[in-house]
Coordinates of C-alpha atoms in Angstrom, one line a residue:
X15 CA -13.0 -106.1 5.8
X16 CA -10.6 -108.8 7.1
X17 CA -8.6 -108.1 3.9
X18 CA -7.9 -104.4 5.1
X19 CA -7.6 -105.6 9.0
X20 CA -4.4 -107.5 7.9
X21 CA -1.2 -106.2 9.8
X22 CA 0.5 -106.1 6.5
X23 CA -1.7 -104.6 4.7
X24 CA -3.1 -101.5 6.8
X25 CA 1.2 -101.3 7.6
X26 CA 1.2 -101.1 3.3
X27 CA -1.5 -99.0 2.3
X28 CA -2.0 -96.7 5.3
X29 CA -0.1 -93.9 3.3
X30 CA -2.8 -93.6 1.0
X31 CA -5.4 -92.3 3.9
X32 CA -2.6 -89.3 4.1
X33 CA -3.1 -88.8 -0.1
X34 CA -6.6 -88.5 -0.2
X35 CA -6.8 -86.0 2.9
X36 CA -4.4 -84.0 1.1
X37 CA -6.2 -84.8 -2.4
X38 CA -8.9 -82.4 -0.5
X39 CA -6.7 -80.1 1.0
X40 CA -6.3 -76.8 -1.0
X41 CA -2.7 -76.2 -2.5
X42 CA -2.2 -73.2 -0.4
X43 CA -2.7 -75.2 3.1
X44 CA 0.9 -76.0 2.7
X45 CA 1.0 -76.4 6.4
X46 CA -1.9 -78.4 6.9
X47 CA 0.0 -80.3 3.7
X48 CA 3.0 -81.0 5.4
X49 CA 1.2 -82.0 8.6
X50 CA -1.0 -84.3 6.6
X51 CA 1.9 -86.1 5.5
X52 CA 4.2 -86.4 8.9
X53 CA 1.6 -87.4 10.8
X54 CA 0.2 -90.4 8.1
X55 CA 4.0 -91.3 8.0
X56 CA 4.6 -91.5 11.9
X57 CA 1.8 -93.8 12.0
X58 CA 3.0 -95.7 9.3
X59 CA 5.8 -96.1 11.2
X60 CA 3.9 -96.8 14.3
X61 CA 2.5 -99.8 12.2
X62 CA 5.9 -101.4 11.4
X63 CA 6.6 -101.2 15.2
X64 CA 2.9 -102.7 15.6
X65 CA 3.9 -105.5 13.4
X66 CA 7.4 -105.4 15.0
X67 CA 6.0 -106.9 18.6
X68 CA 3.6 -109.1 16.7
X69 CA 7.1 -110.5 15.5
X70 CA 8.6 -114.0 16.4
X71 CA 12.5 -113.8 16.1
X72 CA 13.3 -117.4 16.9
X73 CA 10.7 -118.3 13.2
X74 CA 12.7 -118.2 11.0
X75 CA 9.6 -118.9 8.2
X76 CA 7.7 -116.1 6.6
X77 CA 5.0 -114.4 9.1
X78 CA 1.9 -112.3 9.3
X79 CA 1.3 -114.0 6.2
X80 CA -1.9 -112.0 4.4
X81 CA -3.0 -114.1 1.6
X82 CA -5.6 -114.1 -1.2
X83 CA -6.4 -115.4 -4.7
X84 CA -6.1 -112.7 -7.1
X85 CA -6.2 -113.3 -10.6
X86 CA -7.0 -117.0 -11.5
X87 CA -6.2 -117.1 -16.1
X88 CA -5.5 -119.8 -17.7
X89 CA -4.3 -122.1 -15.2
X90 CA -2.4 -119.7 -13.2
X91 CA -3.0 -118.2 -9.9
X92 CA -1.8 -114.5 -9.2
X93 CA -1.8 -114.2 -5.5
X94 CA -2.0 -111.1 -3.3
X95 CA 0.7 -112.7 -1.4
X96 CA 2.4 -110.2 1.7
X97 CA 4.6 -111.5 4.6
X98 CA 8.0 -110.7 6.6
X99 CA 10.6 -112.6 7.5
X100 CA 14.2 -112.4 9.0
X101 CA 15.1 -111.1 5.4
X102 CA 12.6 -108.3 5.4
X103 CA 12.1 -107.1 9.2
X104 CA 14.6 -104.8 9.5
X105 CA 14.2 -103.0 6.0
X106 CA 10.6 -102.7 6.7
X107 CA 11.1 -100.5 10.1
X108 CA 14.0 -98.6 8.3
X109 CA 11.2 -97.7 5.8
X110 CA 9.1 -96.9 8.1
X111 CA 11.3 -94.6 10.0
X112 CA 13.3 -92.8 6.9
X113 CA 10.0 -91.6 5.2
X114 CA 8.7 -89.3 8.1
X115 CA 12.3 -88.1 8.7
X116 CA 12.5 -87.2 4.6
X117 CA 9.2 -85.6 5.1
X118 CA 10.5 -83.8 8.2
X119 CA 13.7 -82.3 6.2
X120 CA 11.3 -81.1 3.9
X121 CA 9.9 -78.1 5.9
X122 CA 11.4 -75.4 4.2
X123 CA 13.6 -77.1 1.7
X124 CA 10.1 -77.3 -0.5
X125 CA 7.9 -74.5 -0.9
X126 CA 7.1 -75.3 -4.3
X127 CA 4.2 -77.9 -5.3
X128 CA 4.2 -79.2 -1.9
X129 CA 1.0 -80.4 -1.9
X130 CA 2.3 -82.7 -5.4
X131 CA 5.8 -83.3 -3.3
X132 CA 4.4 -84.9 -0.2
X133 CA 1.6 -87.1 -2.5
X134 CA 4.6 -88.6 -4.6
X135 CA 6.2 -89.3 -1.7
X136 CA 3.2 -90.8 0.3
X137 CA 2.8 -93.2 -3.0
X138 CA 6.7 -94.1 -2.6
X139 CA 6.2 -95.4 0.3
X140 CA 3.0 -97.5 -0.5
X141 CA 5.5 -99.0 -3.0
X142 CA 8.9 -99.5 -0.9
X143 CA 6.8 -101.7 2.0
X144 CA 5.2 -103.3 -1.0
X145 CA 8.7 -104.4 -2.6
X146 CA 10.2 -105.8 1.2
X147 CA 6.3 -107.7 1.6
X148 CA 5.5 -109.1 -1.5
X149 CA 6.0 -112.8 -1.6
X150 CA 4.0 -113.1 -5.3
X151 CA 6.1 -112.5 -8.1
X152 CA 3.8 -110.9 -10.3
X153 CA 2.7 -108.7 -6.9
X154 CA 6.4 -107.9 -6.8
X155 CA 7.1 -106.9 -10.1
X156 CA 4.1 -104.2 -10.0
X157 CA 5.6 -102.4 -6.3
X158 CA 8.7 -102.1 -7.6
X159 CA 7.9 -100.7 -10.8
X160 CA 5.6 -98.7 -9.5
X161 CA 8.5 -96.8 -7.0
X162 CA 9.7 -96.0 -10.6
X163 CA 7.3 -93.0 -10.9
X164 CA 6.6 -91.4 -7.8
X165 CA 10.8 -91.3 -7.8
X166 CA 11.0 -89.8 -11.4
X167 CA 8.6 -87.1 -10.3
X168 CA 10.5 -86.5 -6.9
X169 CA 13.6 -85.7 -8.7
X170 CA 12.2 -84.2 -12.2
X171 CA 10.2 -81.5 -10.5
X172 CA 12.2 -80.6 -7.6
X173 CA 15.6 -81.6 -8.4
X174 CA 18.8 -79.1 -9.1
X175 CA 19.7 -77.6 -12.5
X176 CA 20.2 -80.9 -14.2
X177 CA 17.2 -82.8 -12.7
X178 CA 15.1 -84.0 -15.9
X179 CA 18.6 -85.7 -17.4
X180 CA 19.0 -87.1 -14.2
X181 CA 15.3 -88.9 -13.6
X182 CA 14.9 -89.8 -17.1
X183 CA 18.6 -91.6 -16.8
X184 CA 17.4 -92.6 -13.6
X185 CA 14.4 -94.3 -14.8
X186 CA 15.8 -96.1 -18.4
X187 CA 18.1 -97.4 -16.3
X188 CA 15.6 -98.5 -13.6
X189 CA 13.2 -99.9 -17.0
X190 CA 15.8 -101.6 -19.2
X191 CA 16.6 -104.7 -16.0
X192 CA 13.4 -104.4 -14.8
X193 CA 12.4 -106.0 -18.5
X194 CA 14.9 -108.5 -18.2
X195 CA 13.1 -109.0 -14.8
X196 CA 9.8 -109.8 -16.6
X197 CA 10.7 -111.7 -18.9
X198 CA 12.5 -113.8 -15.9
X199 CA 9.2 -113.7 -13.7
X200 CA 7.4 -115.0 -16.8
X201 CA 9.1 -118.0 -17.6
X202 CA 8.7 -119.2 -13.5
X203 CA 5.1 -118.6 -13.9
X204 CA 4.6 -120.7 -17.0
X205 CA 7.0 -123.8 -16.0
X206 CA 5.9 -123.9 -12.4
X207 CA 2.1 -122.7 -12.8
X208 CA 2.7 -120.4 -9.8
X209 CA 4.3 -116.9 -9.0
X210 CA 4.5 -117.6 -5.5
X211 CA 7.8 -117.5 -4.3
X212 CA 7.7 -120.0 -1.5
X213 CA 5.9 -122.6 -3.7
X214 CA 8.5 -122.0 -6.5
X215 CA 11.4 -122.3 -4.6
X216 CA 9.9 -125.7 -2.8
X217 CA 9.2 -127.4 -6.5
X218 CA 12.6 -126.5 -7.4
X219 CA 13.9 -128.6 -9.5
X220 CA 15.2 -125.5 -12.5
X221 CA 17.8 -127.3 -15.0
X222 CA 21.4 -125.8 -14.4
X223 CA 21.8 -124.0 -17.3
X224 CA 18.2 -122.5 -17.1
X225 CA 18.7 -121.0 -13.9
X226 CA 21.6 -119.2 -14.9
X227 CA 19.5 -117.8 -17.5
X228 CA 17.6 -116.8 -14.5
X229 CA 19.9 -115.7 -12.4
X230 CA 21.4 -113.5 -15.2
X231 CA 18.1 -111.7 -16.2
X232 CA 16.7 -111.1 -12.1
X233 CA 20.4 -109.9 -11.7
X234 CA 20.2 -107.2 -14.1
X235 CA 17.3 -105.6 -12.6
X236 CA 19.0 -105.8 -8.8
X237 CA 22.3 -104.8 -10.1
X238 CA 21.1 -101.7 -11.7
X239 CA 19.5 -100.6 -8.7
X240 CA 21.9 -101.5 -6.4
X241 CA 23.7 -100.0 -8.3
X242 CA 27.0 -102.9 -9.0
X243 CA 30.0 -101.3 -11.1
X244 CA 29.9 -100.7 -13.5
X245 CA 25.6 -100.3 -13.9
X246 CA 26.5 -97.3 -11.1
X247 CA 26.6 -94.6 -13.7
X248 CA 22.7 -93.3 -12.9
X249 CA 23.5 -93.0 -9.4
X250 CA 25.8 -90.1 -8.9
X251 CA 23.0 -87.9 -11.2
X252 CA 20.3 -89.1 -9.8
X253 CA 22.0 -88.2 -6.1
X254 CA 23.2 -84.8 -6.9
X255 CA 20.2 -83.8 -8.4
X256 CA 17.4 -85.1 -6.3
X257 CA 16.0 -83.0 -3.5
X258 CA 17.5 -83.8 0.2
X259 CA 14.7 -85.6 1.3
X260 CA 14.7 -87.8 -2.2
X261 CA 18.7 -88.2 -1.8
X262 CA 17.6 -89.4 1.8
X263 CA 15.0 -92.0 0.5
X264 CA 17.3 -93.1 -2.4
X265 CA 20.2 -93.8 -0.7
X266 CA 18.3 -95.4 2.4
X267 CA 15.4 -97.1 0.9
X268 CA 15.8 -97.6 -2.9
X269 CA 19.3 -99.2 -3.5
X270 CA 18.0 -101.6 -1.0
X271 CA 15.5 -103.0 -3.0
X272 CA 18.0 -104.1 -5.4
X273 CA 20.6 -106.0 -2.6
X274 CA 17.2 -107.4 -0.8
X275 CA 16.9 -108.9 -4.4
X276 CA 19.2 -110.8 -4.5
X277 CA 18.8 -112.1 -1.1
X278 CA 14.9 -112.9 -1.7
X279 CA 14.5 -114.2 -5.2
X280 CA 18.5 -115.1 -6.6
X281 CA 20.2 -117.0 -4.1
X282 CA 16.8 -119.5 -2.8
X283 CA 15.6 -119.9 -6.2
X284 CA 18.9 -120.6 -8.4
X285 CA 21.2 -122.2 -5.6
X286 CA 23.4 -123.5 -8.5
X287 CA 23.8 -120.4 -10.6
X288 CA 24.6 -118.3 -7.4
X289 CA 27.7 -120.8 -6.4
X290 CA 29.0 -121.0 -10.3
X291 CA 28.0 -116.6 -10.0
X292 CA 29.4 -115.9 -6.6
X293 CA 33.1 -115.3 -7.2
X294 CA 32.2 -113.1 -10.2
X295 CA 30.0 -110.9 -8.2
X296 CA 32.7 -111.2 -5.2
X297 CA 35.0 -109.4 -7.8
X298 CA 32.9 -106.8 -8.9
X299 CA 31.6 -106.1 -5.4
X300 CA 35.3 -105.8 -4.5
X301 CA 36.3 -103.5 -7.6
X302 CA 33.3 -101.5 -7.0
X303 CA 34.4 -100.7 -3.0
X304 CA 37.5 -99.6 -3.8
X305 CA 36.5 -98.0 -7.1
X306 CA 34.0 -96.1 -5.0
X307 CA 36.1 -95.4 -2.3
X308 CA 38.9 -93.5 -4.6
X309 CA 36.3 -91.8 -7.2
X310 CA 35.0 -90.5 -3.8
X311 CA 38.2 -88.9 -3.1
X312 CA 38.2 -86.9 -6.1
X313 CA 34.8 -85.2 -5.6
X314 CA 34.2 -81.5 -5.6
X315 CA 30.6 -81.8 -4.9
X316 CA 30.2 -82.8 -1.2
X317 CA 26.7 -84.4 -1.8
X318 CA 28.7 -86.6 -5.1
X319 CA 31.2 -87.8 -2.6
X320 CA 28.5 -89.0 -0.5
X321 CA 26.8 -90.5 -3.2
X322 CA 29.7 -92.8 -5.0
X323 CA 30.6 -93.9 -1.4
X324 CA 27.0 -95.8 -1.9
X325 CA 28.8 -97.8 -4.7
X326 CA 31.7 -98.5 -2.1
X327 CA 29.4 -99.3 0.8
X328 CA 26.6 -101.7 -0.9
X329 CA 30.0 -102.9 -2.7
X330 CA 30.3 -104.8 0.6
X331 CA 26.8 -105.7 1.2
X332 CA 27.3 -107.3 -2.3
X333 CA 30.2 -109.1 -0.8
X334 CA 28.8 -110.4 2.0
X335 CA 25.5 -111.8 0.6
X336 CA 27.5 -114.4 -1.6
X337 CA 29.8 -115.2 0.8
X338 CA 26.7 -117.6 1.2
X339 CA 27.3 -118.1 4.9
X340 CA 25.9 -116.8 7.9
X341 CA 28.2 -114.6 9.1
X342 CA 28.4 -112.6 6.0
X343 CA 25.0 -112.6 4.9
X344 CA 23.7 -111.3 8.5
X345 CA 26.4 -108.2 8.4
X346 CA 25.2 -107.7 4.7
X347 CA 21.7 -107.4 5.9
X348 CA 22.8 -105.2 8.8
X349 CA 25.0 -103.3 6.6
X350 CA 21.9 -102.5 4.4
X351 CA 20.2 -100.6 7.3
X352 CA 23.6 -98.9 8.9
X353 CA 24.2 -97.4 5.6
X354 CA 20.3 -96.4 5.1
X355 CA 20.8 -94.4 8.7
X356 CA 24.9 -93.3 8.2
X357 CA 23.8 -91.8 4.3
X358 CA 20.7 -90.9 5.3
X359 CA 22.6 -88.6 8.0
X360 CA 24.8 -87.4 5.5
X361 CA 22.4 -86.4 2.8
X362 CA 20.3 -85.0 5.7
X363 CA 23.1 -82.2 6.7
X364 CA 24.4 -81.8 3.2
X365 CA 20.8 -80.7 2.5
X366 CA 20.3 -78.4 5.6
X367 CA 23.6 -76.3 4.8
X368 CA 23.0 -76.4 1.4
X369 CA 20.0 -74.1 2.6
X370 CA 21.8 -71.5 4.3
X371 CA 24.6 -71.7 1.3
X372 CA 23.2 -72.5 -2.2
X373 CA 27.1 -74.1 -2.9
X374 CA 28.4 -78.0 -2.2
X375 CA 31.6 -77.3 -3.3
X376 CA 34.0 -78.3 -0.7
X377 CA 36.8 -76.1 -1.4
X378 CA 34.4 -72.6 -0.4
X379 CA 33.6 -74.0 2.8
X380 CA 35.9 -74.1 5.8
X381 CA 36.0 -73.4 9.6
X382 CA 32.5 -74.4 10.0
X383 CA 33.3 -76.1 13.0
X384 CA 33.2 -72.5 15.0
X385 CA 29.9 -71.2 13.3
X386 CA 27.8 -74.7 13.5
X387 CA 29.2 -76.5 16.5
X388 CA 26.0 -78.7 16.7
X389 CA 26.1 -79.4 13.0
X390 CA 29.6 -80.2 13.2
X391 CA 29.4 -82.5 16.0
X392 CA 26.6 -84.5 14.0
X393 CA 28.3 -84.2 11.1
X394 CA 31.6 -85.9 12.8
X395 CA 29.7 -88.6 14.2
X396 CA 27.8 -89.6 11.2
X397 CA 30.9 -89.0 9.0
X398 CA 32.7 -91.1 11.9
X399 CA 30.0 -93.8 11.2
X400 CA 30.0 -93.8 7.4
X401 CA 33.6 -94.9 7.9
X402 CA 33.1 -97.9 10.1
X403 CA 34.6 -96.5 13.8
X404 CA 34.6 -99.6 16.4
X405 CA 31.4 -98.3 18.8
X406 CA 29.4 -97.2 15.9
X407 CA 27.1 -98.9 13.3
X408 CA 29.3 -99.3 10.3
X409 CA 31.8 -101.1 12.1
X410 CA 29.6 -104.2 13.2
X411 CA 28.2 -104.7 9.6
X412 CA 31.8 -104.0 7.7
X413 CA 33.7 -106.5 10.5
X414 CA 31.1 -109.2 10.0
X415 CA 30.8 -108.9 6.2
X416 CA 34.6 -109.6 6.1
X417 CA 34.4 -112.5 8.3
X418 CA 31.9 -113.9 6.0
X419 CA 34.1 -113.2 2.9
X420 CA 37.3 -114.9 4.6
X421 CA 35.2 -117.8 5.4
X422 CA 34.1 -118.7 2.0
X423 CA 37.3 -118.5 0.7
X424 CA 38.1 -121.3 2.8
X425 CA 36.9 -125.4 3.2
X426 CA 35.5 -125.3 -0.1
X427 CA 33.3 -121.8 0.5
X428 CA 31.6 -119.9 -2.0
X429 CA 34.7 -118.0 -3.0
X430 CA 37.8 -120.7 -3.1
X431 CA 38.2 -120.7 -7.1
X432 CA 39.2 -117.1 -6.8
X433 CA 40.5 -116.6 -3.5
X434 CA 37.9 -115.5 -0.5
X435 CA 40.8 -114.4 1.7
X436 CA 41.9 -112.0 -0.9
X437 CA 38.7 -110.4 -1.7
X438 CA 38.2 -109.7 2.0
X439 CA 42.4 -108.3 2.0
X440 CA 41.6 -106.3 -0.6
X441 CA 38.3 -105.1 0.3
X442 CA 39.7 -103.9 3.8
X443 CA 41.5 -101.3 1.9
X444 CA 38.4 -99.9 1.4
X445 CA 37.8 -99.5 4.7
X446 CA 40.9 -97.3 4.7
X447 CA 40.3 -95.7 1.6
X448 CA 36.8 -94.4 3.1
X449 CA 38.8 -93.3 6.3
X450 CA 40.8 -90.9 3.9
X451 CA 37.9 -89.0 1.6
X452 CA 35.8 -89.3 4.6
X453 CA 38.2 -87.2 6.9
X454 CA 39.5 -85.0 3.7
X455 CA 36.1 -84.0 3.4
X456 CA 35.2 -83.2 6.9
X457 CA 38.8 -81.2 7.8
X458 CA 38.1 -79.0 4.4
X459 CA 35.0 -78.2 5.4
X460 CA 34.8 -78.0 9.2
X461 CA 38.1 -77.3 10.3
X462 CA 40.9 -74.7 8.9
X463 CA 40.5 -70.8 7.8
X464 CA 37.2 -69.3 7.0
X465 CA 36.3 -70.7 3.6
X466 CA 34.5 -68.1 0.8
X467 CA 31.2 -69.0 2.0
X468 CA 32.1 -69.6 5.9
X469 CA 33.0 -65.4 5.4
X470 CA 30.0 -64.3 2.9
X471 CA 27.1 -66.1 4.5
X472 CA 25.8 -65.7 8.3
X473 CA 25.1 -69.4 9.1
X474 CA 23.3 -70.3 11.7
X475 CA 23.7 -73.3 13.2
X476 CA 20.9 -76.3 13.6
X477 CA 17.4 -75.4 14.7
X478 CA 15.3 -77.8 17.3
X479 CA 13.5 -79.0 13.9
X480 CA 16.7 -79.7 11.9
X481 CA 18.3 -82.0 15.2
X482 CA 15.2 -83.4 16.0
X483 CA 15.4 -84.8 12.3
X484 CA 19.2 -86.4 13.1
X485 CA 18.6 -87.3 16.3
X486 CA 16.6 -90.8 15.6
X487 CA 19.7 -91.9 13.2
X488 CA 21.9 -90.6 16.1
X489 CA 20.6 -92.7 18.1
X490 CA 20.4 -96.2 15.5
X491 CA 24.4 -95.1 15.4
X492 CA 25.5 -96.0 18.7
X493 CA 22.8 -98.5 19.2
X494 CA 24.1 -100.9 17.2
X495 CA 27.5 -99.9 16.9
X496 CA 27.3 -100.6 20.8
X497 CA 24.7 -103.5 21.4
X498 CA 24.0 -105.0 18.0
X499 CA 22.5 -108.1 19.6
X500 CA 18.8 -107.2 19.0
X501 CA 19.0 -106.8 15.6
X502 CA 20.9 -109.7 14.7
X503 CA 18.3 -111.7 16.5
X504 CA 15.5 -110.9 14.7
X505 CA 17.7 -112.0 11.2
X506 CA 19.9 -114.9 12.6
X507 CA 17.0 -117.4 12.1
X508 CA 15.9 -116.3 8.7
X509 CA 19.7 -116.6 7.6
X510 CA 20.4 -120.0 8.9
X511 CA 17.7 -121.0 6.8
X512 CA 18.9 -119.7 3.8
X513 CA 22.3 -120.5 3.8
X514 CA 21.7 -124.1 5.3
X515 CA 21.7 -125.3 1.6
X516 CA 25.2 -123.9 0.6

């Protein structure tokens, strides 16, 4: 009983009580469905706040620690091992608050198998909260495979035209570094006798050219999800294709999983293959923001300009983590949830006039701004957002990510054989770069002449329902863009402590 009582755990598993009240629910209840499913998610997210105040910012050590023996074979000892730190705070709560919003979108996007839809989805969350908690490695390995399937379903059964290419590309992608992964996670167990990530990284003590062995094989995996150019190639499919509310929970959620790798198991357990790594990921961070940034440009598809814009956005993150210094390593973490709330916006009102339209297209659309004032007012702000504006959310994670990367091109920082000040020069351009699709896009389609749909379709502009989804990201947009303080608190701590060794 003290097992389920744990913060962590009830916060983890509480979206199963929502499966197995719809498991007895009859397919037809679709209301009593979707109900199910909003309400088990809002107090899932009512949980993360719980563990939220039961939070101490100024700790920078792992908390809430909930702690068992497992599986004890042949010498080792499999742990259920959950905590949260610093690291993992913040991507918990977004978690927390991005699933009921997905399942909110959802109303009458999915009519179909919605008593399947809202399961999958119930299970994805069990396994996203699992990922950011899990301090075993063996623990870790099974949540984040496990997101593999309910994801595959999401987007294979309720994606567009193309979906099955797209979520079995999604998923070999997904599988092929995840192996790597394994094989990684095995040889940790075996030399240290433990998969528990803490113990691991106090023995220490991994030759040098092991742990870039190591590094290598965890870094596949994280890459592939984040996804790094050039492993981005799933990303656009699996984007276009996927419902909204998956598009939502992919770009917020997902690719997360793969940039908290890196900052939970690569850079504290091989400190010497991340500095010999760092300028080479530096460089492929900075080729994938501006790669993103100008493939964006050239989209048709509104929701495929959204998506490569991921690769240019977590291209920065990526940039900020190994800058291996405090500055950039607290805007990358903040950068992971402004994007999960500025994409997550942008997916969201792709999806809602997607509804009315049936079309993405950007050149059919035009003068939107007369017809949907609402929508285009949310649409400019989060567009506004996505593009780093001063007094919005991407501009506090994008300016401090750049301070980090000019730093450790300096007094011997993690960047000086290549250059840090040039990465951070030339990654500025993407800054400007995501100015220019961002405001293509939004003049094309909001302002102008009538487009071919504007005149064909009578749109209606957003319902109390379709703001009411918006608003909470709305409202994350300003907040930090405005008074970022809080949030940087609760990861300043966690941060010094990781970076105190480089």
């Amino acid at each position: 009983m003290e097992f389920l009582l744990q913060p962590l755990t009830l916060l983890t598993f509480f979206p199963l009580v929502g499966v197995l009240v719809i498991l007895f629910l009859k397919s037809e209840q679709k209301n009593a469905i979707r109900w199910t499913a909003l309400v088990t998610t809002l107090l899932t997210f009512g949980l993360s706040l719980w563990v939220l105040t039961q939070f101490k910012a100024a700790n920078p050590d792992l908390q809430l620690e909930a702690r068992y023996s497992w599986i004890q074979v042949a010498g080792w000892d499999i742990q259920y091992y959950l905590a949260v730190d610093g690291l993992s705070i913040l991507l918990v709560l977004l978690t927390g608050l991005l699933t009921p919003i997905s399942i909110l979108s959802t109303w009458t996007a999915v009519e179909d198998r919605v008593k399947d839809f809202m399961i999958f989805f119930l299970l994805l969350e069990v396994g996203m909260m699992g990922v950011f908690l899990a301090q075993d490695l063996f623990l870790f390995y099974i949540f984040w495979e496990f997101t593999l399937v309910p994801m595959y379903f999401l987007i294979g059964l309720w994606g567009g035209p193309r979906r099955i290419y797209a979520a079995v590309k999604f998923f070999l992608y997904t599988m092929a570094g995840s192996i790597l992964m394994l094989l990684a996670i095995l040889w940790l167990g075996i030399e240290g006798s433990t998969f528990s990530v803490p113990a691991l990284i106090a023995q220490g003590g991994i030759p040098a050219n092991i742990q870039m062995w190591l590094f290598i094989a965890f870094a596949a995996a994280f890459a592939i999800k984040v996804p790094m150019f050039p492993l981005h190639s799933w990303l656009p499919d699996a984007h276009v294709e996927a419902p909204t509310a998956g598009s939502v929970i992919l770009a917020g959620v997902l690719l997360k999983m793969g940039t908290y790798g890196f900052l939970r198991f690569n850079i504290p357990l091989f400190p010497e293959a991340t500095i010999k790594a760092a300028p080479w990921i530096a460089l492929l961070a900075t080729i994938g923001i501006i790669y993103g940034a100008a493939v964006s440009y050239a989209q048709a598809d509104v929701k495929k300009l959204v998506a490569y814009s991921s690769v240019s956005h977590l291209g920065f993150v990526m940039l900020g983590l190994f800058a291996l210094n405090a500055q950039g390593v607290t805007g990358a973490i903040l950068q992971m949830v402004n994007h999960g709330v500025s994409t997550g916006a942008l997916f969201l009102l792709v999806g809602m006039v997607y509804e009315q339209t049936h079309t993405r297209e950007i050149k059919v659309y035009g003068g939107l701004w007369k017809l949907m004032p609402v929508f285009g007012s949310i649409m400019l702000i989060s567009a506004l957002s996505s593009m780093g504006l001063p007094g919005l959310n991407g501009f506090v994670g994008e300016f401090t990510i750049l301070l980090g990367a000019f730093g450790a091109g300096l007094h011997g920082g993690s960047y000086t054989p290549f250059g840090g000040v040039w990465f951070a020069g030339i990654s500025a351009l993407g800054v400007i770069m995501a100015a220019v699709y961002i405001l293509y896009m939004f003049q094309k389609m909001f302002l102008g002449p009538a487009g071919e749909v504007t005149k064909e379709h009578e749109l209606k502009d957003l319902n109390w329902r379709e703001i009411l989804t918006v608003v909470p990201l709305l409202v994350l947009m300003f907040w930090i863009g405005l008074y970022p303080a809080p949030f940087i608190n609760l990861i300043a701590p966690a941060v010094g402590k990781l970076v105190i060794g480089y």
